Amino acid sequence: MSTRIFGSGIKRREDPRLITGEARYTDDIKLQGALHMAVVRSPYAHARIVSIDSSAAAGLPGVRAIFTGSDIDLAGLPTAWLIPDSDLKTPEHPALASDVVRYVGDGVAIVLADSRYQAQDAADAVMVDYEELPVVVDPHEAAQAGAPQLHADVEGNIAFRWVMGDREAADAVFAAADVVVSERILQQRLLPTAMEPRAASAQYNAATGELTLWCTSQNPHIHRFIVSAVTGLPENKVRVIAPEVGGGFGSKIPCYPDEALVSWAAMKLGVPIRWAETRSENYLTTIHGRDHVQFVDMAASNDGKILGVRATVYAGMGAYLSTAAPGIPTILHGLLYVGPYTIDNVFCESIGVMTNATPTDAYRGAGRPEATFLLERMMDKVAGALDMDPVALRRQNLIPPFADGYEVATTLIYDSGDYEAAFDKALAMAGYDDFRAQQAQALQEGRYLGIGVTAYTEMCGLGPSQVAGAVGFQGGLWESATVRVTPTGKVQALIGASPHGQGSETTLAQIISSELGFPVDDIEVIHGDTTETPMGWGTYGSRTTPVTGAALAQASRKLKEKARVLAAHLMEANPDDIEYADGSFSVKGSPDQAQSIQDVTLMAHLAWNMPEGMDPGFEESQFYDPPNFVYPFGTHIAIVEVDPVTGSIDLQRYIAVDDCGPQINPEIVAGQIHGGVVQGVAQALCEGVIYDDNGQLLTGTMLDYCMPKADMFPNFELGETVTPSPHHPVGVKGVGETGTIASTPTVYNAVLDALSPLGVAQIDMPLTAAKVWQAIQNANGGN
Amino acid sequence: MWPQQFDYQRADSVESALAAIGDNGKFIAGGHSLLPAMKLRLSTPDQLVDISRIDALRGITNGNGNLSIGGAATHAEIAASAAVGAACPALAQACGMVGDQAVRNFGTLGGNIAHADPASDPPTALVACGATIHIQGVDGSRSVSAQDFFVDLFETDLQDGELITSISLPDCSDCQCAYVKLPHPASRYAIVGVAVCLKMDGDTCAQADVAVGGATVKAVKCAGAAAALVGSSLDDAALSAAAAALSDDIGDWLTGDVAYPEAYRSAMAGVFLKRAISAASG
């Protein structure tokens, strides 16, 4: 493998078009004669629809059609992660509500008009008479007897009850343990807030029966699958195109009502239909993340051995079960309860609860941040209970280094890890021991410094399809790719995954270049169109580099082998005597005689002189189903100072040591970590959805919902260790979510460490100045 | 995010703007308060009259101990103005904290105070520094003190069809004044903002003016806090007394929300009073 391009921090080739505004997003695609769709949305969180009067709206200028739920003959939107053994209920999710609305933003009618303005005027003029029903938004409250009920077929609002581990065995360990610490942890709701809101446009050709849907999708092949099922069109008559997609963070995995509605309206009216949500709609109707109320216990012995973790999780599902929702607080959560530690007893009961709120689904990290947070929070609490240094406690419980498989109590088999190496490196970068002295000195001066240290590992590169099937995921998790080389030696790599900001066009080209010897600038990565690209399950779960990257590496290796045999034939040499270096094939002992990869490519296309049995052309495809997940790991450390007078928090240092195996492009890895850390820190410090008791979203705009800002952050101090995945063709692990997984508990624990001299032991996230101040007042009576 | 239909015209004089405004029109200068409200359809004017290019509404002058700022002067112009910086640094500081640079380049002081967002920064500085708002209508012009101009939440003394032509302030070059705030982490509007304007006689505070915004439904002049400062050497005891008096001053006007409740804002008003005095004295 060439070392020059693999591991090189070349600039992202995506960036010029993104920075200069030349990128074409869904809403940039103008369709001749298109009508604009506006959705009439419920202003109530729970209400019965008494009547809908659209007569006045229908007479407004430019209005072409108005449809309500009873007009629409679409199948309900499916839930596609049917977790087994959990008594799962999947309530009907119609594209438009026709009898009951269940959250603010639930669609009740659509207006099609000549312009977006006219569509909105008419949407405002549709008169809907509602009869309000009682509302519940907190998942723990919604699971209690007597709570308002959302769906007749979901008794007690409990959509599923998933259990991992043996409750009695866990209880026995806890009963016998020297120390048990407990905490109620709130994983608040978050708004994914991709830069580009969702959009969808559809065009139907009645003569051919073909529907084309342009939409903001992380997984156009899954969208095709679902749109086919919902509309009844055969899959081969549905083309889904995800043009430039401006971020997703999980929120563009699901198939939403809006995508089904534009498709239906395009078929019904025979003209193209466009729709793009506003940011306000985005906050109301695009999935939210997290929303757990967790009751967590951790058991330990007096000498600091962690004996067990036990949690009951009430996971808010919102009003309907979104596409992948049931899998997030279960499979992607409970299975992570061991983390990087030797914990032998784990138990999780995760209860999926319907609430009068926006549906939740995967949001960057998806279940794993919620697991890592509870582990790391409880580690600090155990350290406090035992009066141990939290670093010493963690070190004592770290899993020892392993290079090829380590089975943990949750049944996962971690691929490789050297946790203590990353731990030591981060502690050295932070100067941990010196910091403790500085902290003590600062306290003498009335200053409150704190440090948080998180060791983590996580499961990504989703994943083996057999496992997907076993855990109820209604799809495979392999990827496929085609490496197609033109006669002049230019490469088109067609992939089924659908990157949307990760820099994969650059990273994947670097893999191909390093395998095959074509210059990286001669390689183009093509994605996002179900007709142009081979099947794939999409970009999420830090899987595109591990899974698609492996498919591309293997397809490239097939081509390289073909090239070697053809080169030998052309040079009249034995294939075993062919040497390869930097895109050139030569005969051992005769370095003057050489064929470049471009020469060989041309000859393969011309096919004038092929070896016996070799087909012409220079193109290979590869399906890749990973044999295991990949498990990146690392240690993050934060240092904060809290102003006890105002409760304001100053994040002074942030150190992240991550191990994602060999780094293909260190700049892109750093970018992923920066972005992930920012999102995770924002959960700790400022982001959080607030609903009032009526289910109204109080954080419906960025005036109230706190997106992180650059001036909240110091320069990040990044380090890495390199532990290859043993099962991956180039050894890489995913790095798209590690930042959000590790950073939230790191900063939270740092703040609570700073506040410990004041007697503050717990604050619900986000740690706003007002909450910190109030906690200080409560702890010391304001003195 | 899709406003209702409206007409737009640009006026070239105050008189033509006043003549054009009609029954359901709105003046627009920078538009940074009005347009978001229109996009949310909270404001639905049938026409906008653009006053941003009227020369008479632009400019900043200082003469005869009186600083005059055109109603359509931008926050950026005011923040960068040497005249404002010398005569009333608190106002320059407040205008420099509005939104971000792009907002300050477009947003105007007249538009800001006409909107009267309780969490905006300039009103607090104007009330503390004794500003006068000059208003013109079709029937003539009038002037009102900043303290009286701000009536309640998003409510001012400005009547339909009237235009803010300028804002004047006494030259306070011999004062020490400052504006400080605790910004909301999302919007950067003030959770609490405090402006002080002090005249010192040696080490003794001879005159004090204090105003609070953000924590209150409007910019509130705080006579009790000011009285606690006058005659003191701004020692710790006086500062604590002033902070205590401040909570009485703002008590009737206090506001809060789920994220930043009244109790927190009230306590922070006292904290930021001390910080404002420290900034003014520093």
PDB file of N, CA and C in Angstrom, chain A residues 660-718:
ATOM      1  N   CYS A 660      -9.037   5.515  15.900  1.00  0.00           N
ATOM      2  CA  CYS A 660      -9.939   4.972  14.875  1.00  0.00           C
ATOM      3  C   CYS A 660      -9.141   4.107  13.912  1.00  0.00           C
ATOM      4  N   GLY A 661      -8.089   3.494  14.413  1.00  0.00           N
ATOM      5  CA  GLY A 661      -7.214   2.726  13.533  1.00  0.00           C
ATOM      6  C   GLY A 661      -6.377   3.676  12.695  1.00  0.00           C
ATOM      7  N   PRO A 662      -5.848   3.188  11.579  1.00  0.00           N
ATOM      8  CA  PRO A 662      -5.043   4.063  10.726  1.00  0.00           C
ATOM      9  C   PRO A 662      -5.912   5.191  10.160  1.00  0.00           C
ATOM     10  N   GLN A 663      -5.414   6.407  10.198  1.00  0.00           N
ATOM     11  CA  GLN A 663      -6.201   7.542   9.708  1.00  0.00           C
ATOM     12  C   GLN A 663      -5.935   7.745   8.215  1.00  0.00           C
ATOM     13  N   ILE A 664      -6.999   7.673   7.426  1.00  0.00           N
ATOM     14  CA  ILE A 664      -6.845   7.840   5.977  1.00  0.00           C
ATOM     15  C   ILE A 664      -6.524   9.295   5.656  1.00  0.00           C
ATOM     16  N   ASN A 665      -7.243  10.205   6.330  1.00  0.00           N
ATOM     17  CA  ASN A 665      -7.016  11.640   6.147  1.00  0.00           C
ATOM     18  C   ASN A 665      -7.125  12.316   7.514  1.00  0.00           C
ATOM     19  N   PRO A 666      -5.989  12.621   8.122  1.00  0.00           N
ATOM     20  CA  PRO A 666      -6.006  13.152   9.499  1.00  0.00           C
ATOM     21  C   PRO A 666      -6.778  14.467   9.632  1.00  0.00           C
ATOM     22  N   GLU A 667      -6.801  15.258   8.558  1.00  0.00           N
ATOM     23  CA  GLU A 667      -7.545  16.523   8.641  1.00  0.00           C
ATOM     24  C   GLU A 667      -9.048  16.249   8.745  1.00  0.00           C
ATOM     25  N   ILE A 668      -9.508  15.276   7.965  1.00  0.00           N
ATOM     26  CA  ILE A 668     -10.937  14.944   8.000  1.00  0.00           C
ATOM     27  C   ILE A 668     -11.284  14.273   9.328  1.00  0.00           C
ATOM     28  N   VAL A 669     -10.394  13.443   9.832  1.00  0.00           N
ATOM     29  CA  VAL A 669     -10.615  12.844  11.154  1.00  0.00           C
ATOM     30  C   VAL A 669     -10.739  13.953  12.195  1.00  0.00           C
ATOM     31  N   ALA A 670      -9.831  14.909  12.140  1.00  0.00           N
ATOM     32  CA  ALA A 670      -9.881  16.008  13.115  1.00  0.00           C
ATOM     33  C   ALA A 670     -11.183  16.788  12.968  1.00  0.00           C
ATOM     34  N   GLY A 671     -11.611  16.989  11.729  1.00  0.00           N
ATOM     35  CA  GLY A 671     -12.872  17.703  11.503  1.00  0.00           C
ATOM     36  C   GLY A 671     -14.052  16.970  12.097  1.00  0.00           C
ATOM     37  N   GLN A 672     -14.068  15.658  11.924  1.00  0.00           N
ATOM     38  CA  GLN A 672     -15.154  14.870  12.515  1.00  0.00           C
ATOM     39  C   GLN A 672     -15.128  14.977  14.040  1.00  0.00           C
ATOM     40  N   ILE A 673     -13.945  14.929  14.617  1.00  0.00           N
ATOM     41  CA  ILE A 673     -13.852  14.997  16.080  1.00  0.00           C
ATOM     42  C   ILE A 673     -14.253  16.393  16.564  1.00  0.00           C
ATOM     43  N   HIS A 674     -13.781  17.421  15.873  1.00  0.00           N
ATOM     44  CA  HIS A 674     -14.167  18.784  16.261  1.00  0.00           C
ATOM     45  C   HIS A 674     -15.690  18.926  16.272  1.00  0.00           C
ATOM     46  N   GLY A 675     -16.317  18.532  15.158  1.00  0.00           N
ATOM     47  CA  GLY A 675     -17.767  18.691  15.057  1.00  0.00           C
ATOM     48  C   GLY A 675     -18.500  17.864  16.085  1.00  0.00           C
ATOM     49  N   GLY A 676     -18.040  16.646  16.283  1.00  0.00           N
ATOM     50  CA  GLY A 676     -18.694  15.779  17.256  1.00  0.00           C
ATOM     51  C   GLY A 676     -18.557  16.311  18.671  1.00  0.00           C
ATOM     52  N   VAL A 677     -17.366  16.785  18.999  1.00  0.00           N
ATOM     53  CA  VAL A 677     -17.149  17.326  20.346  1.00  0.00           C
ATOM     54  C   VAL A 677     -18.046  18.550  20.566  1.00  0.00           C
ATOM     55  N   VAL A 678     -18.127  19.399  19.565  1.00  0.00           N
ATOM     56  CA  VAL A 678     -18.956  20.601  19.708  1.00  0.00           C
ATOM     57  C   VAL A 678     -20.417  20.203  19.975  1.00  0.00           C
ATOM     58  N   GLN A 679     -20.909  19.225  19.220  1.00  0.00           N
ATOM     59  CA  GLN A 679     -22.301  18.818  19.446  1.00  0.00           C
ATOM     60  C   GLN A 679     -22.489  18.178  20.814  1.00  0.00           C
ATOM     61  N   GLY A 680     -21.512  17.381  21.227  1.00  0.00           N
ATOM     62  CA  GLY A 680     -21.643  16.720  22.524  1.00  0.00           C
ATOM     63  C   GLY A 680     -21.513  17.691  23.686  1.00  0.00           C
ATOM     64  N   VAL A 681     -20.592  18.634  23.562  1.00  0.00           N
ATOM     65  CA  VAL A 681     -20.439  19.641  24.622  1.00  0.00           C
ATOM     66  C   VAL A 681     -21.702  20.493  24.700  1.00  0.00           C
ATOM     67  N   ALA A 682     -22.278  20.766  23.534  1.00  0.00           N
ATOM     68  CA  ALA A 682     -23.509  21.568  23.530  1.00  0.00           C
ATOM     69  C   ALA A 682     -24.625  20.855  24.281  1.00  0.00           C
ATOM     70  N   GLN A 683     -24.680  19.530  24.177  1.00  0.00           N
ATOM     71  CA  GLN A 683     -25.690  18.827  24.983  1.00  0.00           C
ATOM     72  C   GLN A 683     -25.438  19.048  26.474  1.00  0.00           C
ATOM     73  N   ALA A 684     -24.172  19.003  26.880  1.00  0.00           N
ATOM     74  CA  ALA A 684     -23.866  19.195  28.296  1.00  0.00           C
ATOM     75  C   ALA A 684     -24.191  20.614  28.751  1.00  0.00           C
ATOM     76  N   LEU A 685     -23.879  21.590  27.917  1.00  0.00           N
ATOM     77  CA  LEU A 685     -23.898  22.971  28.403  1.00  0.00           C
ATOM     78  C   LEU A 685     -25.107  23.796  27.976  1.00  0.00           C
ATOM     79  N   CYS A 686     -25.640  23.579  26.782  1.00  0.00           N
ATOM     80  CA  CYS A 686     -26.641  24.561  26.358  1.00  0.00           C
ATOM     81  C   CYS A 686     -27.817  24.051  25.556  1.00  0.00           C
ATOM     82  N   GLU A 687     -27.689  22.955  24.841  1.00  0.00           N
ATOM     83  CA  GLU A 687     -28.814  22.534  24.002  1.00  0.00           C
ATOM     84  C   GLU A 687     -29.847  21.765  24.807  1.00  0.00           C
ATOM     85  N   GLY A 688     -31.099  22.017  24.516  1.00  0.00           N
ATOM     86  CA  GLY A 688     -32.144  21.224  25.153  1.00  0.00           C
ATOM     87  C   GLY A 688     -33.506  21.699  24.712  1.00  0.00           C
ATOM     88  N   VAL A 689     -34.332  20.744  24.305  1.00  0.00           N
ATOM     89  CA  VAL A 689     -35.705  21.071  23.924  1.00  0.00           C
ATOM     90  C   VAL A 689     -36.516  21.320  25.194  1.00  0.00           C
ATOM     91  N   ILE A 690     -37.320  22.361  25.152  1.00  0.00           N
ATOM     92  CA  ILE A 690     -38.264  22.595  26.252  1.00  0.00           C
ATOM     93  C   ILE A 690     -39.673  22.612  25.674  1.00  0.00           C
ATOM     94  N   TYR A 691     -40.518  21.733  26.184  1.00  0.00           N
ATOM     95  CA  TYR A 691     -41.949  21.776  25.891  1.00  0.00           C
ATOM     96  C   TYR A 691     -42.664  22.321  27.120  1.00  0.00           C
ATOM     97  N   ASP A 692     -43.746  23.038  26.911  1.00  0.00           N
ATOM     98  CA  ASP A 692     -44.566  23.373  28.076  1.00  0.00           C
ATOM     99  C   ASP A 692     -45.544  22.229  28.334  1.00  0.00           C
ATOM    100  N   ASP A 693     -46.369  22.385  29.355  1.00  0.00           N
ATOM    101  CA  ASP A 693     -47.260  21.290  29.747  1.00  0.00           C
ATOM    102  C   ASP A 693     -48.298  20.979  28.669  1.00  0.00           C
ATOM    103  N   ASN A 694     -48.516  21.934  27.761  1.00  0.00           N
ATOM    104  CA  ASN A 694     -49.474  21.699  26.682  1.00  0.00           C
ATOM    105  C   ASN A 694     -48.813  21.103  25.444  1.00  0.00           C
ATOM    106  N   GLY A 695     -47.525  20.794  25.565  1.00  0.00           N
ATOM    107  CA  GLY A 695     -46.837  20.208  24.420  1.00  0.00           C
ATOM    108  C   GLY A 695     -46.414  21.224  23.378  1.00  0.00           C
ATOM    109  N   GLN A 696     -46.413  22.506  23.753  1.00  0.00           N
ATOM    110  CA  GLN A 696     -45.931  23.538  22.835  1.00  0.00           C
ATOM    111  C   GLN A 696     -44.408  23.604  22.929  1.00  0.00           C
ATOM    112  N   LEU A 697     -43.768  23.655  21.785  1.00  0.00           N
ATOM    113  CA  LEU A 697     -42.307  23.707  21.744  1.00  0.00           C
ATOM    114  C   LEU A 697     -41.852  25.131  22.073  1.00  0.00           C
ATOM    115  N   LEU A 698     -41.262  25.310  23.246  1.00  0.00           N
ATOM    116  CA  LEU A 698     -40.820  26.656  23.647  1.00  0.00           C
ATOM    117  C   LEU A 698     -39.466  27.007  23.025  1.00  0.00           C
ATOM    118  N   THR A 699     -38.745  26.002  22.590  1.00  0.00           N
ATOM    119  CA  THR A 699     -37.443  26.250  21.956  1.00  0.00           C
ATOM    120  C   THR A 699     -37.582  26.036  20.451  1.00  0.00           C
ATOM    121  N   GLY A 700     -38.532  26.752  19.867  1.00  0.00           N
ATOM    122  CA  GLY A 700     -38.863  26.525  18.466  1.00  0.00           C
ATOM    123  C   GLY A 700     -38.028  27.310  17.479  1.00  0.00           C
ATOM    124  N   THR A 701     -37.173  28.181  17.971  1.00  0.00           N
ATOM    125  CA  THR A 701     -36.267  28.913  17.076  1.00  0.00           C
ATOM    126  C   THR A 701     -34.894  28.981  17.729  1.00  0.00           C
ATOM    127  N   MET A 702     -33.918  29.414  16.951  1.00  0.00           N
ATOM    128  CA  MET A 702     -32.559  29.526  17.491  1.00  0.00           C
ATOM    129  C   MET A 702     -32.403  30.701  18.454  1.00  0.00           C
ATOM    130  N   LEU A 703     -33.457  31.513  18.608  1.00  0.00           N
ATOM    131  CA  LEU A 703     -33.419  32.519  19.670  1.00  0.00           C
ATOM    132  C   LEU A 703     -33.458  31.855  21.036  1.00  0.00           C
ATOM    133  N   ASP A 704     -34.124  30.716  21.117  1.00  0.00           N
ATOM    134  CA  ASP A 704     -34.305  30.046  22.403  1.00  0.00           C
ATOM    135  C   ASP A 704     -33.565  28.721  22.496  1.00  0.00           C
ATOM    136  N   TYR A 705     -33.414  28.047  21.345  1.00  0.00           N
ATOM    137  CA  TYR A 705     -32.691  26.780  21.346  1.00  0.00           C
ATOM    138  C   TYR A 705     -31.227  27.091  21.088  1.00  0.00           C
ATOM    139  N   CYS A 706     -30.389  26.720  22.020  1.00  0.00           N
ATOM    140  CA  CYS A 706     -29.007  27.199  21.976  1.00  0.00           C
ATOM    141  C   CYS A 706     -28.113  26.290  21.158  1.00  0.00           C
ATOM    142  N   MET A 707     -27.877  26.701  19.921  1.00  0.00           N
ATOM    143  CA  MET A 707     -26.852  26.033  19.120  1.00  0.00           C
ATOM    144  C   MET A 707     -25.477  26.468  19.629  1.00  0.00           C
ATOM    145  N   PRO A 708     -24.516  25.540  19.618  1.00  0.00           N
ATOM    146  CA  PRO A 708     -23.173  25.922  20.073  1.00  0.00           C
ATOM    147  C   PRO A 708     -22.555  26.975  19.156  1.00  0.00           C
ATOM    148  N   LYS A 709     -21.727  27.815  19.742  1.00  0.00           N
ATOM    149  CA  LYS A 709     -21.069  28.877  18.988  1.00  0.00           C
ATOM    150  C   LYS A 709     -19.562  28.783  19.204  1.00  0.00           C
ATOM    151  N   ALA A 710     -18.830  29.244  18.217  1.00  0.00           N
ATOM    152  CA  ALA A 710     -17.375  29.049  18.236  1.00  0.00           C
ATOM    153  C   ALA A 710     -16.742  29.629  19.490  1.00  0.00           C
ATOM    154  N   ASP A 711     -17.282  30.749  19.980  1.00  0.00           N
ATOM    155  CA  ASP A 711     -16.614  31.385  21.117  1.00  0.00           C
ATOM    156  C   ASP A 711     -16.870  30.667  22.441  1.00  0.00           C
ATOM    157  N   MET A 712     -17.644  29.581  22.414  1.00  0.00           N
ATOM    158  CA  MET A 712     -17.801  28.767  23.619  1.00  0.00           C
ATOM    159  C   MET A 712     -16.639  27.802  23.813  1.00  0.00           C
ATOM    160  N   PHE A 713     -15.767  27.711  22.793  1.00  0.00           N
ATOM    161  CA  PHE A 713     -14.805  26.608  22.798  1.00  0.00           C
ATOM    162  C   PHE A 713     -13.365  27.099  22.756  1.00  0.00           C
ATOM    163  N   PRO A 714     -12.492  26.378  23.467  1.00  0.00           N
ATOM    164  CA  PRO A 714     -11.055  26.628  23.307  1.00  0.00           C
ATOM    165  C   PRO A 714     -10.579  25.892  22.058  1.00  0.00           C
ATOM    166  N   ASN A 715      -9.334  26.089  21.692  1.00  0.00           N
ATOM    167  CA  ASN A 715      -8.775  25.231  20.650  1.00  0.00           C
ATOM    168  C   ASN A 715      -8.705  23.814  21.193  1.00  0.00           C
ATOM    169  N   PHE A 716      -9.182  22.864  20.409  1.00  0.00           N
ATOM    170  CA  PHE A 716      -9.140  21.486  20.869  1.00  0.00           C
ATOM    171  C   PHE A 716      -7.717  20.950  20.748  1.00  0.00           C
ATOM    172  N   GLU A 717      -7.337  20.146  21.729  1.00  0.00           N
ATOM    173  CA  GLU A 717      -6.020  19.502  21.715  1.00  0.00           C
ATOM    174  C   GLU A 717      -6.250  18.035  21.379  1.00  0.00           C
ATOM    175  N   LEU A 718      -5.888  17.657  20.160  1.00  0.00           N
ATOM    176  CA  LEU A 718      -6.164  16.302  19.697  1.00  0.00           C
ATOM    177  C   LEU A 718      -4.905  15.441  19.714  1.00  0.00           C
TER     178      LEU A 718
END
